[in-house]
Amino acid sequence: MDGSHFEVKPVDTDDVRYERNDRVVSRQQTADVDIGTDVRKPESNVPTTSAPAQTITGAPSLGGTKVPPALVVNKLTKQFGQRTAFSEVSFEVAHGEVFGFLGPNGAGKTTTVRTLGTLIAPTSGSAIVAGIPLSPENEVEIRQRISIMPEAPGLYLRLTVSENLEFFAGLYGLHHADTRIKEALAAVNLADRASDLCGGLSKGLRQRVGLARTLLSDPTIMFLDEPTSGLDPVAAREVNDLITGLRQKGVTIFLTTHRLDEAERLCDRVAILNTTLRTVGTPAELRDQLFKSALVVKTVAPLPDPDKLFTGIAAVENWHLEDPGSYVLSVSDPRLAAPELTRALVSAGADVLSIGEAHHSLEDVYLELIDEDVEARKR
């Protein structure tokens, strides 16, 4: 570190204070995740092996050899007494992929991250994390290959940026940490703020310090739990840019977020969870699965007989009026339907403003699949 030292002084059974020079901080302040009473308590029916991995479309390869997935989850379940946090969840994440994990509050997203991060034991099912089977005897080895950034990064506000990273580097057991700290700060564009107190930083900058901390151990998989929660658009964009940069460097990122536009922009694939896993795929695949192809026609004035015009076109399956002068047509193939539709509108003397393909967002997919308030149901 920098020549000074940390002293651990027990104050009472619930709190330990770390003292450095004249600054005192509580261990309770550093708890990244509220892990409750279930920490690392293995349950008797937790398998230690996983089912054979399924092939991930577009999975990377080295010299023609397919790289095994960074994360394999098979029928993983977590129950707290009579309440099920998530049930029989199965998916895979490829190396270097940004994998979005979406769902409403109470759907089990954070509990899934805690389980895969070895903070709590699953009730049943299995997983392979960074090439290591998820089991009590492998917890330490898994933690050496992953990092977790919770929604609240849990920094010591009366320590500087570099002092925070020095402290956590010590907890990670990193040797020659100065180099790793400099690299991590450079990666999040905070090299010139190393001497600033964390208490004086904006929330966006603190999130970047949290990201720097997750980079210290050079993880194979980074679990980012709501990294842009509560940030203004500028700060959120900065964090998103950092995630994009990490993906370009080949880091595997498991991202939970409520921002669907963010997930659509950043993620290679997304999974939608609502206690059970509803679907997994690229945003484009999910749109194609849930919604038919459609064309949107807008005219200056309403058509006198739209039904006669549209039903006379073979590629049009059905249509409906969206607004006066705006029509949505379900079609078998937009590329085939658009030219014929254009000719028909011109022949009918319609003043056409636009003809375009309807685009559904990831939000449309999400709302189509998530139709209940999970938190209210659990009360």
mmCIF file of C-alpha atoms in Angstrom:
data_model
loop_
_atom_site.group_PDB
_atom_site.id
_atom_site.type_symbol
_atom_site.label_atom_id
_atom_site.label_comp_id
_atom_site.label_asym_id
_atom_site.label_seq_id
_atom_site.Cartn_x
_atom_site.Cartn_y
_atom_site.Cartn_z
ATOM 1 C CA MET A 1 0.000 0.000 0.000
ATOM 2 C CA ASP A 2 1.421 3.460 0.789
ATOM 3 C CA GLY A 3 3.317 2.748 4.004
ATOM 4 C CA SER A 4 0.447 3.350 6.406
ATOM 5 C CA HIS A 5 -1.475 0.433 7.768
ATOM 6 C CA PHE A 6 -4.938 -0.743 8.607
ATOM 7 C CA GLU A 7 -5.805 -1.732 12.137
ATOM 8 C CA VAL A 8 -8.799 -3.928 12.905
ATOM 9 C CA LYS A 9 -10.334 -3.069 16.279
ATOM 10 C CA PRO A 10 -13.363 -4.978 17.525
ATOM 11 C CA VAL A 11 -15.901 -2.523 18.925
ATOM 12 C CA ASP A 12 -18.805 -4.887 19.553
ATOM 13 C CA THR A 13 -20.215 -8.100 18.158
ATOM 14 C CA ASP A 14 -22.017 -6.365 15.288
ATOM 15 C CA ASP A 15 -19.451 -3.849 14.137
ATOM 16 C CA VAL A 16 -15.745 -3.771 13.396
ATOM 17 C CA ARG A 17 -14.037 -0.491 12.591
ATOM 18 C CA TYR A 18 -11.102 -0.139 10.261
ATOM 19 C CA GLU A 19 -8.804 2.635 11.371
ATOM 20 C CA ARG A 20 -6.384 4.388 9.101
ATOM 21 C CA ASN A 21 -4.569 7.432 10.495
ATOM 22 C CA ASP A 22 -7.399 9.692 11.714
ATOM 23 C CA ARG A 23 -10.136 8.213 9.520
ATOM 24 C CA VAL A 24 -12.495 5.606 10.932
ATOM 25 C CA VAL A 25 -15.032 3.687 8.868
ATOM 26 C CA SER A 26 -17.403 0.882 9.710
ATOM 27 C CA ARG A 27 -17.350 -2.550 8.134
ATOM 28 C CA GLN A 28 -21.125 -2.282 7.911
ATOM 29 C CA GLN A 29 -20.676 0.586 5.442
ATOM 30 C CA THR A 30 -18.751 -1.675 3.063
ATOM 31 C CA ALA A 31 -21.367 -4.374 2.696
ATOM 32 C CA ASP A 32 -21.889 -4.406 -1.047
ATOM 33 C CA VAL A 33 -24.858 -6.770 -0.825
ATOM 34 C CA ASP A 34 -27.229 -7.508 2.025
ATOM 35 C CA ILE A 35 -26.671 -11.238 2.108
ATOM 36 C CA GLY A 36 -28.809 -11.968 5.154
ATOM 37 C CA THR A 37 -28.406 -15.144 7.181
ATOM 38 C CA ASP A 38 -28.017 -17.536 4.263
ATOM 39 C CA VAL A 39 -24.385 -16.734 3.411
ATOM 40 C CA ARG A 40 -22.479 -19.728 2.074
ATOM 41 C CA LYS A 41 -24.703 -22.195 3.919
ATOM 42 C CA PRO A 42 -24.774 -25.231 1.624
ATOM 43 C CA GLU A 43 -28.030 -27.100 1.232
ATOM 44 C CA SER A 44 -28.133 -30.846 0.991
ATOM 45 C CA ASN A 45 -29.670 -31.085 -2.477
ATOM 46 C CA VAL A 46 -27.303 -28.765 -4.356
ATOM 47 C CA PRO A 47 -25.653 -30.657 -7.226
ATOM 48 C CA THR A 48 -22.003 -29.891 -7.917
ATOM 49 C CA THR A 49 -22.054 -30.660 -11.623
ATOM 50 C CA SER A 50 -23.943 -29.172 -14.512
ATOM 51 C CA ALA A 51 -25.754 -30.579 -17.514
ATOM 52 C CA PRO A 52 -23.880 -30.450 -20.827
ATOM 53 C CA ALA A 53 -23.647 -26.943 -22.193
ATOM 54 C CA GLN A 54 -25.859 -25.963 -25.085
ATOM 55 C CA THR A 55 -24.366 -24.219 -28.102
ATOM 56 C CA ILE A 56 -24.549 -20.430 -28.033
ATOM 57 C CA THR A 57 -25.139 -18.836 -31.407
ATOM 58 C CA GLY A 58 -22.094 -16.778 -32.324
ATOM 59 C CA ALA A 59 -19.931 -18.135 -29.496
ATOM 60 C CA PRO A 60 -16.267 -17.154 -29.945
ATOM 61 C CA SER A 61 -13.622 -19.606 -31.088
ATOM 62 C CA LEU A 62 -9.860 -19.721 -30.956
ATOM 63 C CA GLY A 63 -8.044 -21.352 -33.862
ATOM 64 C CA GLY A 64 -11.246 -23.090 -34.942
ATOM 65 C CA THR A 65 -11.895 -24.510 -31.434
ATOM 66 C CA LYS A 66 -15.105 -23.334 -29.820
ATOM 67 C CA VAL A 67 -14.537 -21.627 -26.463
ATOM 68 C CA PRO A 68 -16.662 -23.051 -23.606
ATOM 69 C CA PRO A 69 -19.270 -20.651 -22.197
ATOM 70 C CA ALA A 70 -18.185 -18.305 -19.410
ATOM 71 C CA LEU A 71 -21.354 -19.135 -17.502
ATOM 72 C CA VAL A 72 -23.655 -22.173 -17.636
ATOM 73 C CA VAL A 73 -26.808 -22.244 -15.496
ATOM 74 C CA ASN A 74 -28.994 -25.341 -15.377
ATOM 75 C CA LYS A 75 -32.384 -25.434 -13.594
ATOM 76 C CA LEU A 76 -31.090 -23.225 -10.777
ATOM 77 C CA THR A 77 -33.628 -22.554 -8.004
ATOM 78 C CA LYS A 78 -33.523 -20.500 -4.813
ATOM 79 C CA GLN A 79 -36.176 -20.624 -2.108
ATOM 80 C CA PHE A 80 -36.384 -18.744 1.179
ATOM 81 C CA GLY A 81 -38.716 -20.876 3.250
ATOM 82 C CA GLN A 82 -42.021 -20.985 1.382
ATOM 83 C CA ARG A 83 -41.086 -18.117 -0.945
ATOM 84 C CA THR A 84 -39.443 -18.838 -4.281
ATOM 85 C CA ALA A 85 -36.980 -16.179 -5.416
ATOM 86 C CA PHE A 86 -36.409 -17.848 -8.797
ATOM 87 C CA SER A 87 -37.206 -21.289 -10.140
ATOM 88 C CA GLU A 88 -35.456 -23.671 -12.594
ATOM 89 C CA VAL A 89 -33.541 -20.955 -14.416
ATOM 90 C CA SER A 90 -31.332 -22.162 -17.295
ATOM 91 C CA PHE A 91 -29.152 -20.142 -19.675
ATOM 92 C CA GLU A 92 -25.593 -19.739 -20.936
ATOM 93 C CA VAL A 93 -23.336 -16.716 -21.397
ATOM 94 C CA ALA A 94 -20.509 -16.714 -23.936
ATOM 95 C CA HIS A 95 -17.046 -15.316 -23.268
ATOM 96 C CA GLY A 96 -16.858 -11.610 -24.113
ATOM 97 C CA GLU A 97 -20.641 -11.255 -24.202
ATOM 98 C CA VAL A 98 -22.705 -8.519 -22.539
ATOM 99 C CA PHE A 99 -25.675 -10.478 -21.221
ATOM 100 C CA GLY A 100 -28.680 -8.482 -20.034
ATOM 101 C CA PHE A 101 -30.783 -9.815 -17.170
ATOM 102 C CA LEU A 102 -34.144 -8.028 -17.115
ATOM 103 C CA GLY A 103 -37.242 -8.234 -14.971
ATOM 104 C CA PRO A 104 -39.469 -6.301 -12.554
ATOM 105 C CA ASN A 105 -38.621 -5.623 -8.922
ATOM 106 C CA GLY A 106 -38.834 -8.836 -6.927
ATOM 107 C CA ALA A 107 -38.354 -11.066 -9.975
ATOM 108 C CA GLY A 108 -35.166 -12.669 -8.567
ATOM 109 C CA LYS A 109 -32.468 -10.834 -10.542
ATOM 110 C CA THR A 110 -30.276 -9.738 -7.642
ATOM 111 C CA THR A 111 -30.781 -13.067 -5.853
ATOM 112 C CA THR A 112 -29.541 -14.808 -9.007
ATOM 113 C CA VAL A 113 -26.422 -12.623 -8.995
ATOM 114 C CA ARG A 114 -25.827 -13.369 -5.300
ATOM 115 C CA THR A 115 -26.212 -17.083 -5.949
ATOM 116 C CA LEU A 116 -23.846 -17.182 -8.918
ATOM 117 C CA GLY A 117 -21.425 -14.994 -6.956
ATOM 118 C CA THR A 118 -21.320 -17.616 -4.128
ATOM 119 C CA LEU A 119 -22.858 -15.219 -1.578
ATOM 120 C CA ILE A 120 -25.823 -17.532 -1.008
ATOM 121 C CA ALA A 121 -26.307 -21.210 -1.801
ATOM 122 C CA PRO A 122 -28.906 -22.383 -4.336
ATOM 123 C CA THR A 123 -31.710 -24.667 -3.220
ATOM 124 C CA SER A 124 -31.377 -26.901 -6.277
ATOM 125 C CA GLY A 125 -29.969 -26.950 -9.781
ATOM 126 C CA SER A 126 -26.386 -26.360 -10.882
ATOM 127 C CA ALA A 127 -24.088 -23.850 -12.530
ATOM 128 C CA ILE A 128 -20.571 -23.510 -13.905
ATOM 129 C CA VAL A 129 -19.089 -20.075 -13.230
ATOM 130 C CA ALA A 130 -15.905 -19.108 -15.105
ATOM 131 C CA GLY A 131 -15.282 -22.782 -15.809
ATOM 132 C CA ILE A 132 -15.749 -23.918 -12.188
ATOM 133 C CA PRO A 133 -18.752 -25.892 -10.869
ATOM 134 C CA LEU A 134 -20.769 -23.884 -8.349
ATOM 135 C CA SER A 135 -20.346 -25.744 -5.050
ATOM 136 C CA PRO A 136 -19.306 -24.891 -1.471
ATOM 137 C CA GLU A 137 -15.798 -26.280 -1.908
ATOM 138 C CA ASN A 138 -15.204 -24.132 -5.002
ATOM 139 C CA GLU A 139 -16.405 -20.799 -3.579
ATOM 140 C CA VAL A 140 -12.967 -19.257 -3.055
ATOM 141 C CA GLU A 141 -11.723 -20.235 -6.507
ATOM 142 C CA ILE A 142 -14.857 -18.818 -8.156
ATOM 143 C CA ARG A 143 -14.512 -15.513 -6.285
ATOM 144 C CA GLN A 144 -10.964 -15.181 -7.573
ATOM 145 C CA ARG A 145 -12.305 -15.196 -11.154
ATOM 146 C CA ILE A 146 -15.353 -12.916 -10.839
ATOM 147 C CA SER A 147 -16.284 -9.500 -9.500
ATOM 148 C CA ILE A 148 -19.624 -8.067 -8.424
ATOM 149 C CA MET A 149 -20.657 -4.421 -8.492
ATOM 150 C CA PRO A 150 -23.920 -3.873 -6.603
ATOM 151 C CA GLU A 151 -26.275 -0.942 -7.149
ATOM 152 C CA ALA A 152 -24.674 0.884 -4.198
ATOM 153 C CA PRO A 153 -20.884 0.492 -4.559
ATOM 154 C CA GLY A 154 -20.196 0.696 -0.781
ATOM 155 C CA LEU A 155 -17.163 2.991 -0.826
ATOM 156 C CA TYR A 156 -15.460 4.609 2.159
ATOM 157 C CA LEU A 157 -16.472 8.229 1.707
ATOM 158 C CA ARG A 158 -13.707 9.621 3.950
ATOM 159 C CA LEU A 159 -10.990 7.865 1.992
ATOM 160 C CA THR A 160 -9.644 9.020 -1.347
ATOM 161 C CA VAL A 161 -10.293 7.144 -4.570
ATOM 162 C CA SER A 162 -6.852 5.530 -4.535
ATOM 163 C CA GLU A 163 -7.075 4.700 -0.804
ATOM 164 C CA ASN A 164 -10.379 2.916 -1.400
ATOM 165 C CA LEU A 165 -8.812 0.871 -4.169
ATOM 166 C CA GLU A 166 -5.721 0.148 -2.039
ATOM 167 C CA PHE A 167 -7.930 -1.139 0.740
ATOM 168 C CA PHE A 168 -9.937 -3.447 -1.512
ATOM 169 C CA ALA A 169 -6.798 -4.607 -3.310
ATOM 170 C CA GLY A 170 -5.540 -5.689 0.104
ATOM 171 C CA LEU A 171 -8.746 -7.627 0.730
ATOM 172 C CA TYR A 172 -8.306 -9.320 -2.652
ATOM 173 C CA GLY A 173 -4.745 -10.259 -1.681
ATOM 174 C CA LEU A 174 -3.281 -8.537 -4.749
ATOM 175 C CA HIS A 175 0.499 -8.155 -4.884
ATOM 176 C CA HIS A 176 2.063 -5.060 -6.456
ATOM 177 C CA ALA A 177 -1.388 -3.451 -6.423
ATOM 178 C CA ASP A 178 -0.167 -0.023 -7.547
ATOM 179 C CA THR A 179 -0.004 -1.115 -11.173
ATOM 180 C CA ARG A 180 -3.465 -2.684 -11.073
ATOM 181 C CA ILE A 181 -4.909 0.439 -9.421
ATOM 182 C CA LYS A 182 -3.417 2.721 -12.080
ATOM 183 C CA GLU A 183 -4.755 0.483 -14.847
ATOM 184 C CA ALA A 184 -8.222 0.344 -13.283
ATOM 185 C CA LEU A 185 -8.380 4.126 -12.821
ATOM 186 C CA ALA A 186 -7.229 4.680 -16.389
ATOM 187 C CA ALA A 187 -9.905 2.269 -17.651
ATOM 188 C CA VAL A 188 -12.672 4.340 -16.018
ATOM 189 C CA ASN A 189 -11.043 7.718 -16.827
ATOM 190 C CA LEU A 190 -10.395 8.634 -13.194
ATOM 191 C CA ALA A 191 -6.595 8.802 -13.133
ATOM 192 C CA ASP A 192 -6.690 12.533 -12.392
ATOM 193 C CA ARG A 193 -9.171 12.074 -9.507
ATOM 194 C CA ALA A 194 -7.128 9.488 -7.564
ATOM 195 C CA SER A 195 -6.460 11.891 -4.664
ATOM 196 C CA ASP A 196 -10.054 13.123 -4.338
ATOM 197 C CA LEU A 197 -12.146 12.046 -1.356
ATOM 198 C CA CYS A 198 -14.959 9.728 -2.457
ATOM 199 C CA GLY A 199 -17.397 11.735 -0.333
ATOM 200 C CA GLY A 200 -16.848 14.708 -2.605
ATOM 201 C CA LEU A 201 -17.588 12.851 -5.843
ATOM 202 C CA SER A 202 -20.884 12.846 -7.726
ATOM 203 C CA LYS A 203 -22.892 9.630 -7.796
ATOM 204 C CA GLY A 204 -21.794 9.025 -11.369
ATOM 205 C CA LEU A 205 -18.118 9.285 -10.429
ATOM 206 C CA ARG A 206 -18.649 6.982 -7.449
ATOM 207 C CA GLN A 207 -20.159 4.415 -9.813
ATOM 208 C CA ARG A 208 -17.014 4.678 -11.894
ATOM 209 C CA VAL A 209 -14.897 4.099 -8.786
ATOM 210 C CA GLY A 210 -17.054 1.030 -8.136
ATOM 211 C CA LEU A 211 -16.325 -0.176 -11.655
ATOM 212 C CA ALA A 212 -12.613 0.409 -11.101
ATOM 213 C CA ARG A 213 -12.809 -1.737 -7.986
ATOM 214 C CA THR A 214 -14.402 -4.599 -9.938
ATOM 215 C CA LEU A 215 -11.515 -4.413 -12.426
ATOM 216 C CA LEU A 216 -8.768 -4.748 -9.808
ATOM 217 C CA SER A 217 -8.764 -8.535 -9.814
ATOM 218 C CA ASP A 218 -8.852 -8.776 -13.634
ATOM 219 C CA PRO A 219 -12.088 -10.836 -13.509
ATOM 220 C CA THR A 220 -13.278 -13.325 -16.100
ATOM 221 C CA ILE A 221 -16.897 -12.336 -15.416
ATOM 222 C CA MET A 222 -18.190 -9.006 -14.107
ATOM 223 C CA PHE A 223 -21.643 -8.960 -12.494
ATOM 224 C CA LEU A 224 -23.041 -5.416 -12.697
ATOM 225 C CA ASP A 225 -26.271 -4.976 -10.738
ATOM 226 C CA GLU A 226 -28.105 -1.818 -11.854
ATOM 227 C CA PRO A 227 -24.883 0.162 -12.499
ATOM 228 C CA THR A 228 -26.759 3.248 -13.800
ATOM 229 C CA SER A 229 -29.547 3.303 -11.209
ATOM 230 C CA GLY A 230 -30.245 6.865 -10.067
ATOM 231 C CA LEU A 231 -27.770 8.442 -12.477
ATOM 232 C CA ASP A 232 -28.582 11.412 -14.686
ATOM 233 C CA PRO A 233 -28.462 10.841 -18.472
ATOM 234 C CA VAL A 234 -24.901 12.160 -18.833
ATOM 235 C CA ALA A 235 -23.505 9.995 -16.008
ATOM 236 C CA ALA A 236 -25.446 6.955 -17.255
ATOM 237 C CA ARG A 237 -24.018 7.452 -20.722
ATOM 238 C CA GLU A 238 -20.484 7.571 -19.299
ATOM 239 C CA VAL A 239 -21.023 4.274 -17.477
ATOM 240 C CA ASN A 240 -22.507 2.738 -20.634
ATOM 241 C CA ASP A 241 -19.465 3.848 -22.616
ATOM 242 C CA LEU A 242 -17.236 2.134 -20.062
ATOM 243 C CA ILE A 243 -19.224 -1.098 -20.392
ATOM 244 C CA THR A 244 -18.868 -0.912 -24.172
ATOM 245 C CA GLY A 245 -15.121 -0.460 -23.762
ATOM 246 C CA LEU A 246 -14.883 -3.471 -21.460
ATOM 247 C CA ARG A 247 -16.762 -5.620 -23.977
ATOM 248 C CA GLN A 248 -14.296 -4.584 -26.676
ATOM 249 C CA LYS A 249 -11.518 -5.857 -24.407
ATOM 250 C CA GLY A 250 -13.210 -9.260 -24.139
ATOM 251 C CA VAL A 251 -14.608 -8.991 -20.596
ATOM 252 C CA THR A 252 -17.784 -11.025 -20.001
ATOM 253 C CA ILE A 253 -20.440 -8.813 -18.414
ATOM 254 C CA PHE A 254 -23.630 -9.969 -16.693
ATOM 255 C CA LEU A 255 -25.808 -6.851 -16.524
ATOM 256 C CA THR A 256 -29.038 -6.393 -14.591
ATOM 257 C CA THR A 257 -30.927 -3.217 -15.435
ATOM 258 C CA HIS A 258 -34.378 -1.647 -15.516
ATOM 259 C CA ARG A 259 -33.398 0.600 -18.409
ATOM 260 C CA LEU A 260 -34.635 -1.261 -21.453
ATOM 261 C CA ASP A 261 -33.155 1.207 -23.938
ATOM 262 C CA GLU A 262 -29.816 0.677 -22.208
ATOM 263 C CA ALA A 263 -30.134 -3.107 -22.489
ATOM 264 C CA GLU A 264 -31.082 -2.889 -26.159
ATOM 265 C CA ARG A 265 -28.071 -0.696 -26.890
ATOM 266 C CA LEU A 266 -25.462 -2.578 -24.836
ATOM 267 C CA CYS A 267 -26.428 -6.247 -24.723
ATOM 268 C CA ASP A 268 -25.635 -8.986 -27.206
ATOM 269 C CA ARG A 269 -28.469 -11.066 -25.734
ATOM 270 C CA VAL A 270 -31.020 -10.574 -22.977
ATOM 271 C CA ALA A 271 -32.937 -12.833 -20.616
ATOM 272 C CA ILE A 272 -36.269 -11.764 -19.145
ATOM 273 C CA LEU A 273 -36.944 -13.136 -15.661
ATOM 274 C CA ASN A 274 -40.152 -13.056 -13.654
ATOM 275 C CA THR A 275 -39.323 -15.686 -11.006
ATOM 276 C CA THR A 276 -39.124 -18.123 -13.930
ATOM 277 C CA LEU A 277 -37.180 -17.389 -17.090
ATOM 278 C CA ARG A 278 -39.572 -16.141 -19.759
ATOM 279 C CA THR A 279 -37.203 -15.933 -22.741
ATOM 280 C CA VAL A 280 -33.570 -15.587 -23.853
ATOM 281 C CA GLY A 281 -32.255 -14.190 -27.138
ATOM 282 C CA THR A 282 -31.019 -11.165 -29.009
ATOM 283 C CA PRO A 283 -33.411 -8.191 -29.011
ATOM 284 C CA ALA A 284 -33.995 -8.745 -32.748
ATOM 285 C CA GLU A 285 -34.795 -12.448 -32.243
ATOM 286 C CA LEU A 286 -37.270 -11.672 -29.461
ATOM 287 C CA ARG A 287 -39.020 -9.046 -31.589
ATOM 288 C CA ASP A 288 -39.349 -11.506 -34.462
ATOM 289 C CA GLN A 289 -40.721 -14.203 -32.145
ATOM 290 C CA LEU A 290 -43.394 -11.998 -30.575
ATOM 291 C CA PHE A 291 -44.460 -9.613 -33.300
ATOM 292 C CA LYS A 292 -45.466 -10.048 -36.925
ATOM 293 C CA SER A 293 -43.932 -7.912 -39.653
ATOM 294 C CA ALA A 294 -45.930 -4.763 -40.283
ATOM 295 C CA LEU A 295 -45.954 -1.661 -42.466
ATOM 296 C CA VAL A 296 -47.157 1.745 -41.262
ATOM 297 C CA VAL A 297 -48.865 3.928 -43.878
ATOM 298 C CA LYS A 298 -49.540 7.620 -43.250
ATOM 299 C CA THR A 299 -51.604 9.761 -45.597
ATOM 300 C CA VAL A 300 -52.545 13.467 -45.609
ATOM 301 C CA ALA A 301 -56.260 12.626 -45.445
ATOM 302 C CA PRO A 302 -58.072 9.410 -44.453
ATOM 303 C CA LEU A 303 -58.559 6.936 -47.296
ATOM 304 C CA PRO A 304 -62.171 6.739 -48.550
ATOM 305 C CA ASP A 305 -62.233 2.913 -48.624
ATOM 306 C CA PRO A 306 -59.088 1.535 -46.945
ATOM 307 C CA ASP A 307 -60.474 -1.986 -46.558
ATOM 308 C CA LYS A 308 -60.994 -2.411 -50.274
ATOM 309 C CA LEU A 309 -57.541 -1.033 -51.048
ATOM 310 C CA PHE A 310 -55.594 -3.063 -48.477
ATOM 311 C CA THR A 311 -57.393 -6.405 -48.844
ATOM 312 C CA GLY A 312 -56.721 -6.280 -52.568
ATOM 313 C CA ILE A 313 -52.982 -6.669 -51.906
ATOM 314 C CA ALA A 314 -51.944 -10.332 -51.602
ATOM 315 C CA ALA A 315 -49.117 -9.750 -49.102
ATOM 316 C CA VAL A 316 -51.375 -7.906 -46.623
ATOM 317 C CA GLU A 317 -52.746 -10.301 -43.976
ATOM 318 C CA ASN A 318 -54.811 -7.767 -42.000
ATOM 319 C CA TRP A 319 -54.827 -4.091 -41.090
ATOM 320 C CA HIS A 320 -56.118 -1.653 -38.474
ATOM 321 C CA LEU A 321 -56.522 2.093 -38.124
ATOM 322 C CA GLU A 322 -54.051 3.598 -35.666
ATOM 323 C CA ASP A 323 -54.990 7.289 -36.069
ATOM 324 C CA PRO A 324 -56.880 9.229 -38.737
ATOM 325 C CA GLY A 325 -54.740 8.862 -41.836
ATOM 326 C CA SER A 326 -52.433 6.296 -40.154
ATOM 327 C CA TYR A 327 -52.771 2.567 -40.913
ATOM 328 C CA VAL A 328 -50.874 -0.488 -39.623
ATOM 329 C CA LEU A 329 -50.767 -3.449 -42.007
ATOM 330 C CA SER A 330 -49.621 -6.937 -40.991
ATOM 331 C CA VAL A 331 -47.694 -8.377 -43.930
ATOM 332 C CA SER A 332 -45.953 -11.637 -44.739
ATOM 333 C CA ASP A 333 -42.863 -9.897 -46.123
ATOM 334 C CA PRO A 334 -42.387 -6.093 -45.962
ATOM 335 C CA ARG A 335 -39.970 -6.112 -48.926
ATOM 336 C CA LEU A 336 -42.573 -7.722 -51.174
ATOM 337 C CA ALA A 337 -45.579 -5.828 -49.817
ATOM 338 C CA ALA A 338 -44.176 -2.271 -49.854
ATOM 339 C CA PRO A 339 -43.785 -1.837 -53.665
ATOM 340 C CA GLU A 340 -47.270 -3.231 -54.415
ATOM 341 C CA LEU A 341 -48.786 -1.140 -51.630
ATOM 342 C CA THR A 342 -47.122 1.995 -52.966
ATOM 343 C CA ARG A 343 -48.496 1.401 -56.451
ATOM 344 C CA ALA A 344 -52.002 0.791 -55.081
ATOM 345 C CA LEU A 345 -51.969 4.006 -53.043
ATOM 346 C CA VAL A 346 -50.768 6.073 -56.000
ATOM 347 C CA SER A 347 -53.439 4.524 -58.255
ATOM 348 C CA ALA A 348 -56.083 5.396 -55.645
ATOM 349 C CA GLY A 349 -54.923 9.037 -55.694
ATOM 350 C CA ALA A 350 -53.850 9.006 -52.022
ATOM 351 C CA ASP A 351 -51.540 11.748 -50.806
ATOM 352 C CA VAL A 352 -48.931 9.557 -49.108
ATOM 353 C CA LEU A 353 -46.789 11.028 -46.341
ATOM 354 C CA SER A 354 -44.795 7.880 -45.558
ATOM 355 C CA ILE A 355 -44.647 4.104 -45.845
ATOM 356 C CA GLY A 356 -42.331 2.406 -43.406
ATOM 357 C CA GLU A 357 -41.735 -0.825 -41.547
ATOM 358 C CA ALA A 358 -43.060 -0.920 -37.982
ATOM 359 C CA HIS A 359 -40.315 -1.286 -35.396
ATOM 360 C CA HIS A 360 -40.883 -2.851 -31.988
ATOM 361 C CA SER A 361 -38.515 -1.994 -29.175
ATOM 362 C CA LEU A 362 -37.180 -4.216 -26.410
ATOM 363 C CA GLU A 363 -39.676 -2.416 -24.181
ATOM 364 C CA ASP A 364 -42.510 -3.782 -26.347
ATOM 365 C CA VAL A 365 -41.073 -7.287 -25.916
ATOM 366 C CA TYR A 366 -40.703 -6.803 -22.159
ATOM 367 C CA LEU A 367 -44.267 -5.527 -21.679
ATOM 368 C CA GLU A 368 -45.613 -8.384 -23.779
ATOM 369 C CA LEU A 369 -43.949 -10.929 -21.467
ATOM 370 C CA ILE A 370 -44.200 -9.215 -18.066
ATOM 371 C CA ASP A 371 -47.774 -8.580 -17.029
ATOM 372 C CA GLU A 372 -47.814 -8.826 -13.257
ATOM 373 C CA ASP A 373 -46.497 -7.070 -10.163
ATOM 374 C CA VAL A 374 -44.216 -9.683 -8.577
ATOM 375 C CA GLU A 375 -43.504 -7.716 -5.401
ATOM 376 C CA ALA A 376 -47.205 -7.167 -4.692
ATOM 377 C CA ARG A 377 -47.931 -10.860 -5.259
ATOM 378 C CA LYS A 378 -45.265 -11.900 -2.720
ATOM 379 C CA ARG A 379 -46.638 -9.770 0.111
#
